[in-house]
Structure formats: structure tokens, C-alpha cells
């Protein structure tokens, strides 16, 4: 009998960003993004929860070794995002607005190749204690 279980790893990073659509006028950007459009950037304490779902491996009793998952997240995400300016320092956001939605998609794409293809992956990203996103979308 194989049981399907979700395991979660919580991580944290601090990053600066600015929301801006270069195709719009400064007025339009200010209207849509408000303080998030201020030119000198601002920071968030991001909370990242990585969810991995799959069968328990009968040999280990694990869905996935959490130390391995932690190392993958550190290597692929934290080392690239933590204490960085997302717009300036992370190539994925050169032309992509670093909203929580887009950051979650980018994190998914960075982690997906490093995790066994038989395991499902979902990213939950808190931008503030009250605002968070899921990718892929929760049903
Ligand atoms: Ni912001």
C-alpha cells in the first residue's frame, strides 16, 4: 500500500523590488502600483513554503529527504534572491515585474528540474503576513 503525503519546507528571504510597467507613463504606474512604484525600491520579508507531494518511499519512509529539499531551495532560490534587489540582481526579473505572483512562478521553474519528476511541487509565497500566492494555483 502506498500512501500519498504532502511535505512542506518553510524558508525565508529578504529582497527589494519595485513594481513598474515600462510601457506605461509614470502617472499610470503610480496609479496602479502606488507605493510599490516608488523609484528607490522597498523591501519585503518573504516567507516561502515549498510543498512536495508524492508516495512515501517504503525504503526510507520519506516522500523526500527534507535536508535535500532544504539544500535545493538554498542553492536555487535563497542564494540568488536573499538580500538582493530582484529587479536589478536577478536576471529573470529584468523584463518581468517582480510581483508575488511572478516570483512564485520563477521559484517554481528554478526548483522543478531539481526535484524528482514523480513528485508534485507547489510554491506558496507570502509577501506580507496577510498576502500570499500559490503556484500552481490551488483548486
Ligand atoms: Ni512590494
PDB file of C-alpha atoms and ligand atoms in Angstrom:
ATOM      1  CA  UNK A   1       0.000   0.000   0.000  1.00  0.00           C
ATOM      2  CA  UNK A   2       1.438   3.365  -0.953  1.00  0.00           C
ATOM      3  CA  UNK A   3       0.212   6.492   0.731  1.00  0.00           C
ATOM      4  CA  UNK A   4       0.323   9.953  -0.867  1.00  0.00           C
ATOM      5  CA  UNK A   5       1.589  12.619   1.530  1.00  0.00           C
ATOM      6  CA  UNK A   6       2.472  16.323   1.196  1.00  0.00           C
ATOM      7  CA  UNK A   7       5.612  17.564   2.938  1.00  0.00           C
ATOM      8  CA  UNK A   8       6.437  21.243   3.411  1.00  0.00           C
ATOM      9  CA  UNK A   9       9.649  23.174   3.837  1.00  0.00           C
ATOM     10  CA  UNK A  10       9.447  26.761   5.061  1.00  0.00           C
ATOM     11  CA  UNK A  11      12.190  29.212   4.150  1.00  0.00           C
ATOM     12  CA  UNK A  12      12.708  32.933   4.371  1.00  0.00           C
ATOM     13  CA  UNK A  13      14.395  35.630   2.329  1.00  0.00           C
ATOM     14  CA  UNK A  14      14.594  39.416   2.288  1.00  0.00           C
ATOM     15  CA  UNK A  15      14.554  41.195  -1.036  1.00  0.00           C
ATOM     16  CA  UNK A  16      13.991  44.618  -2.502  1.00  0.00           C
ATOM     17  CA  UNK A  17      11.806  45.254  -5.511  1.00  0.00           C
ATOM     18  CA  UNK A  18       9.889  47.845  -7.430  1.00  0.00           C
ATOM     19  CA  UNK A  19       6.717  47.285  -9.448  1.00  0.00           C
ATOM     20  CA  UNK A  20       6.706  49.159 -12.725  1.00  0.00           C
ATOM     21  CA  UNK A  21       5.463  48.678 -16.265  1.00  0.00           C
ATOM     22  CA  UNK A  22       7.929  50.459 -18.589  1.00  0.00           C
ATOM     23  CA  UNK A  23       5.267  50.631 -21.304  1.00  0.00           C
ATOM     24  CA  UNK A  24       3.129  52.925 -19.126  1.00  0.00           C
ATOM     25  CA  UNK A  25       3.535  56.580 -18.180  1.00  0.00           C
ATOM     26  CA  UNK A  26       4.886  57.401 -14.698  1.00  0.00           C
ATOM     27  CA  UNK A  27       1.376  58.603 -13.793  1.00  0.00           C
ATOM     28  CA  UNK A  28      -0.253  55.346 -14.825  1.00  0.00           C
ATOM     29  CA  UNK A  29       2.371  53.321 -12.926  1.00  0.00           C
ATOM     30  CA  UNK A  30       1.808  55.392  -9.806  1.00  0.00           C
ATOM     31  CA  UNK A  31      -1.941  54.978 -10.115  1.00  0.00           C
ATOM     32  CA  UNK A  32      -1.767  51.183 -10.481  1.00  0.00           C
ATOM     33  CA  UNK A  33       1.153  50.276  -8.210  1.00  0.00           C
ATOM     34  CA  UNK A  34       1.035  53.092  -5.634  1.00  0.00           C
ATOM     35  CA  UNK A  35       3.894  52.941  -3.116  1.00  0.00           C
ATOM     36  CA  UNK A  36       5.180  49.780  -4.792  1.00  0.00           C
ATOM     37  CA  UNK A  37       6.202  52.015  -7.713  1.00  0.00           C
ATOM     38  CA  UNK A  38       8.423  54.357  -5.655  1.00  0.00           C
ATOM     39  CA  UNK A  39      11.637  54.717  -7.678  1.00  0.00           C
ATOM     40  CA  UNK A  40      14.143  53.794  -4.956  1.00  0.00           C
ATOM     41  CA  UNK A  41      12.712  50.329  -4.239  1.00  0.00           C
ATOM     42  CA  UNK A  42      11.388  48.853  -0.993  1.00  0.00           C
ATOM     43  CA  UNK A  43      11.858  45.569   0.816  1.00  0.00           C
ATOM     44  CA  UNK A  44       9.791  42.596   1.894  1.00  0.00           C
ATOM     45  CA  UNK A  45      10.367  39.749   4.315  1.00  0.00           C
ATOM     46  CA  UNK A  46       9.261  36.928   2.054  1.00  0.00           C
ATOM     47  CA  UNK A  47       8.142  33.630   3.543  1.00  0.00           C
ATOM     48  CA  UNK A  48       8.421  30.726   1.128  1.00  0.00           C
ATOM     49  CA  UNK A  49       6.674  27.408   1.662  1.00  0.00           C
ATOM     50  CA  UNK A  50       7.627  24.652  -0.750  1.00  0.00           C
ATOM     51  CA  UNK A  51       5.126  21.784  -0.884  1.00  0.00           C
ATOM     52  CA  UNK A  52       6.177  18.408  -2.270  1.00  0.00           C
ATOM     53  CA  UNK A  53       3.568  15.687  -2.747  1.00  0.00           C
ATOM     54  CA  UNK A  54       4.110  12.046  -3.564  1.00  0.00           C
ATOM     55  CA  UNK A  55       4.203   8.468  -2.383  1.00  0.00           C
ATOM     56  CA  UNK A  56       6.073   7.513   0.744  1.00  0.00           C
ATOM     57  CA  UNK A  57       9.224   5.682  -0.294  1.00  0.00           C
ATOM     58  CA  UNK A  58       8.984   2.323   1.519  1.00  0.00           C
ATOM     59  CA  UNK A  59      12.774   2.145   1.860  1.00  0.00           C
ATOM     60  CA  UNK A  60      13.135   5.463   3.735  1.00  0.00           C
ATOM     61  CA  UNK A  61       9.628   6.280   4.948  1.00  0.00           C
ATOM     62  CA  UNK A  62      10.120   9.701   3.348  1.00  0.00           C
ATOM     63  CA  UNK A  63       8.327  11.436   0.485  1.00  0.00           C
ATOM     64  CA  UNK A  64      11.532  13.421   0.098  1.00  0.00           C
ATOM     65  CA  UNK A  65      14.541  13.918   2.345  1.00  0.00           C
ATOM     66  CA  UNK A  66      13.925  17.391   3.840  1.00  0.00           C
ATOM     67  CA  UNK A  67      17.650  18.101   4.107  1.00  0.00           C
ATOM     68  CA  UNK A  68      17.954  17.549   0.374  1.00  0.00           C
ATOM     69  CA  UNK A  69      14.922  19.780  -0.254  1.00  0.00           C
ATOM     70  CA  UNK A  70      16.359  22.477   2.027  1.00  0.00           C
ATOM     71  CA  UNK A  71      19.695  22.380   0.185  1.00  0.00           C
ATOM     72  CA  UNK A  72      17.965  22.656  -3.209  1.00  0.00           C
ATOM     73  CA  UNK A  73      15.942  25.692  -2.064  1.00  0.00           C
ATOM     74  CA  UNK A  74      19.046  27.357  -0.616  1.00  0.00           C
ATOM     75  CA  UNK A  75      21.050  26.782  -3.756  1.00  0.00           C
ATOM     76  CA  UNK A  76      18.388  27.621  -6.342  1.00  0.00           C
ATOM     77  CA  UNK A  77      16.463  30.401  -4.587  1.00  0.00           C
ATOM     78  CA  UNK A  78      17.934  31.818  -1.380  1.00  0.00           C
ATOM     79  CA  UNK A  79      21.453  32.305  -2.676  1.00  0.00           C
ATOM     80  CA  UNK A  80      20.072  34.166  -5.684  1.00  0.00           C
ATOM     81  CA  UNK A  81      17.269  36.191  -4.044  1.00  0.00           C
ATOM     82  CA  UNK A  82      18.196  36.833  -0.409  1.00  0.00           C
ATOM     83  CA  UNK A  83      19.432  40.388   0.316  1.00  0.00           C
ATOM     84  CA  UNK A  84      19.195  41.181  -3.387  1.00  0.00           C
ATOM     85  CA  UNK A  85      17.353  43.705  -5.441  1.00  0.00           C
ATOM     86  CA  UNK A  86      15.102  41.459  -7.530  1.00  0.00           C
ATOM     87  CA  UNK A  87      14.748  43.956 -10.391  1.00  0.00           C
ATOM     88  CA  UNK A  88      18.468  44.637 -10.671  1.00  0.00           C
ATOM     89  CA  UNK A  89      20.192  41.476  -9.464  1.00  0.00           C
ATOM     90  CA  UNK A  90      18.025  38.581 -10.653  1.00  0.00           C
ATOM     91  CA  UNK A  91      18.051  38.129 -14.452  1.00  0.00           C
ATOM     92  CA  UNK A  92      14.555  36.569 -14.520  1.00  0.00           C
ATOM     93  CA  UNK A  93      13.093  39.946 -13.462  1.00  0.00           C
ATOM     94  CA  UNK A  94      14.930  42.128 -15.946  1.00  0.00           C
ATOM     95  CA  UNK A  95      11.745  42.256 -18.022  1.00  0.00           C
ATOM     96  CA  UNK A  96       9.253  40.650 -15.643  1.00  0.00           C
ATOM     97  CA  UNK A  97       7.505  42.629 -12.906  1.00  0.00           C
ATOM     98  CA  UNK A  98       8.579  41.066  -9.567  1.00  0.00           C
ATOM     99  CA  UNK A  99       5.110  40.699  -8.093  1.00  0.00           C
ATOM    100  CA  UNK A 100       4.480  37.865  -5.631  1.00  0.00           C
ATOM    101  CA  UNK A 101       2.708  36.035  -8.479  1.00  0.00           C
ATOM    102  CA  UNK A 102       5.691  36.246 -10.818  1.00  0.00           C
ATOM    103  CA  UNK A 103       8.217  35.478  -8.068  1.00  0.00           C
ATOM    104  CA  UNK A 104       6.284  32.287  -7.226  1.00  0.00           C
ATOM    105  CA  UNK A 105       6.329  31.199 -10.891  1.00  0.00           C
ATOM    106  CA  UNK A 106      10.062  31.904 -11.167  1.00  0.00           C
ATOM    107  CA  UNK A 107      10.766  29.941  -7.960  1.00  0.00           C
ATOM    108  CA  UNK A 108       8.723  27.013  -9.293  1.00  0.00           C
ATOM    109  CA  UNK A 109      10.726  26.998 -12.525  1.00  0.00           C
ATOM    110  CA  UNK A 110      14.028  27.120 -10.625  1.00  0.00           C
ATOM    111  CA  UNK A 111      13.090  24.233  -8.314  1.00  0.00           C
ATOM    112  CA  UNK A 112      11.171  21.955 -10.674  1.00  0.00           C
ATOM    113  CA  UNK A 113      14.188  20.500 -12.524  1.00  0.00           C
ATOM    114  CA  UNK A 114      15.949  19.718  -9.215  1.00  0.00           C
ATOM    115  CA  UNK A 115      13.094  17.653  -7.746  1.00  0.00           C
ATOM    116  CA  UNK A 116      12.127  14.108  -8.774  1.00  0.00           C
ATOM    117  CA  UNK A 117       9.621  14.261 -11.617  1.00  0.00           C
ATOM    118  CA  UNK A 118       7.311  11.816  -9.810  1.00  0.00           C
ATOM    119  CA  UNK A 119       6.792  14.353  -7.020  1.00  0.00           C
ATOM    120  CA  UNK A 120       4.297  17.218  -7.384  1.00  0.00           C
ATOM    121  CA  UNK A 121       5.555  20.687  -6.480  1.00  0.00           C
ATOM    122  CA  UNK A 122       3.685  23.762  -5.297  1.00  0.00           C
ATOM    123  CA  UNK A 123       5.047  27.130  -4.212  1.00  0.00           C
ATOM    124  CA  UNK A 124       3.357  29.290  -1.573  1.00  0.00           C
ATOM    125  CA  UNK A 125       4.892  32.735  -1.207  1.00  0.00           C
ATOM    126  CA  UNK A 126       3.955  35.247   1.483  1.00  0.00           C
ATOM    127  CA  UNK A 127       4.888  38.805   0.547  1.00  0.00           C
ATOM    128  CA  UNK A 128       3.379  40.121   3.774  1.00  0.00           C
ATOM    129  CA  UNK A 129       1.827  38.240   6.697  1.00  0.00           C
ATOM    130  CA  UNK A 130      -1.578  38.875   5.099  1.00  0.00           C
ATOM    131  CA  UNK A 131      -0.869  38.458   1.379  1.00  0.00           C
ATOM    132  CA  UNK A 132       0.228  35.228  -0.236  1.00  0.00           C
ATOM    133  CA  UNK A 133       0.041  33.395  -3.550  1.00  0.00           C
ATOM    134  CA  UNK A 134       0.117  29.763  -4.654  1.00  0.00           C
ATOM    135  CA  UNK A 135       1.632  28.420  -7.865  1.00  0.00           C
ATOM    136  CA  UNK A 136       0.405  26.242  -9.421  1.00  0.00           C
ATOM    137  CA  UNK A 137      -2.986  27.597  -8.325  1.00  0.00           C
ATOM    138  CA  UNK A 138      -4.786  25.834  -5.519  1.00  0.00           C
ATOM    139  CA  UNK A 139      -8.053  24.198  -6.514  1.00  0.00           C
TER     140      UNK A 139
HETATM  141 NI1  LIG B   1       6.380  45.444  -2.655  1.00  0.00          NI
END
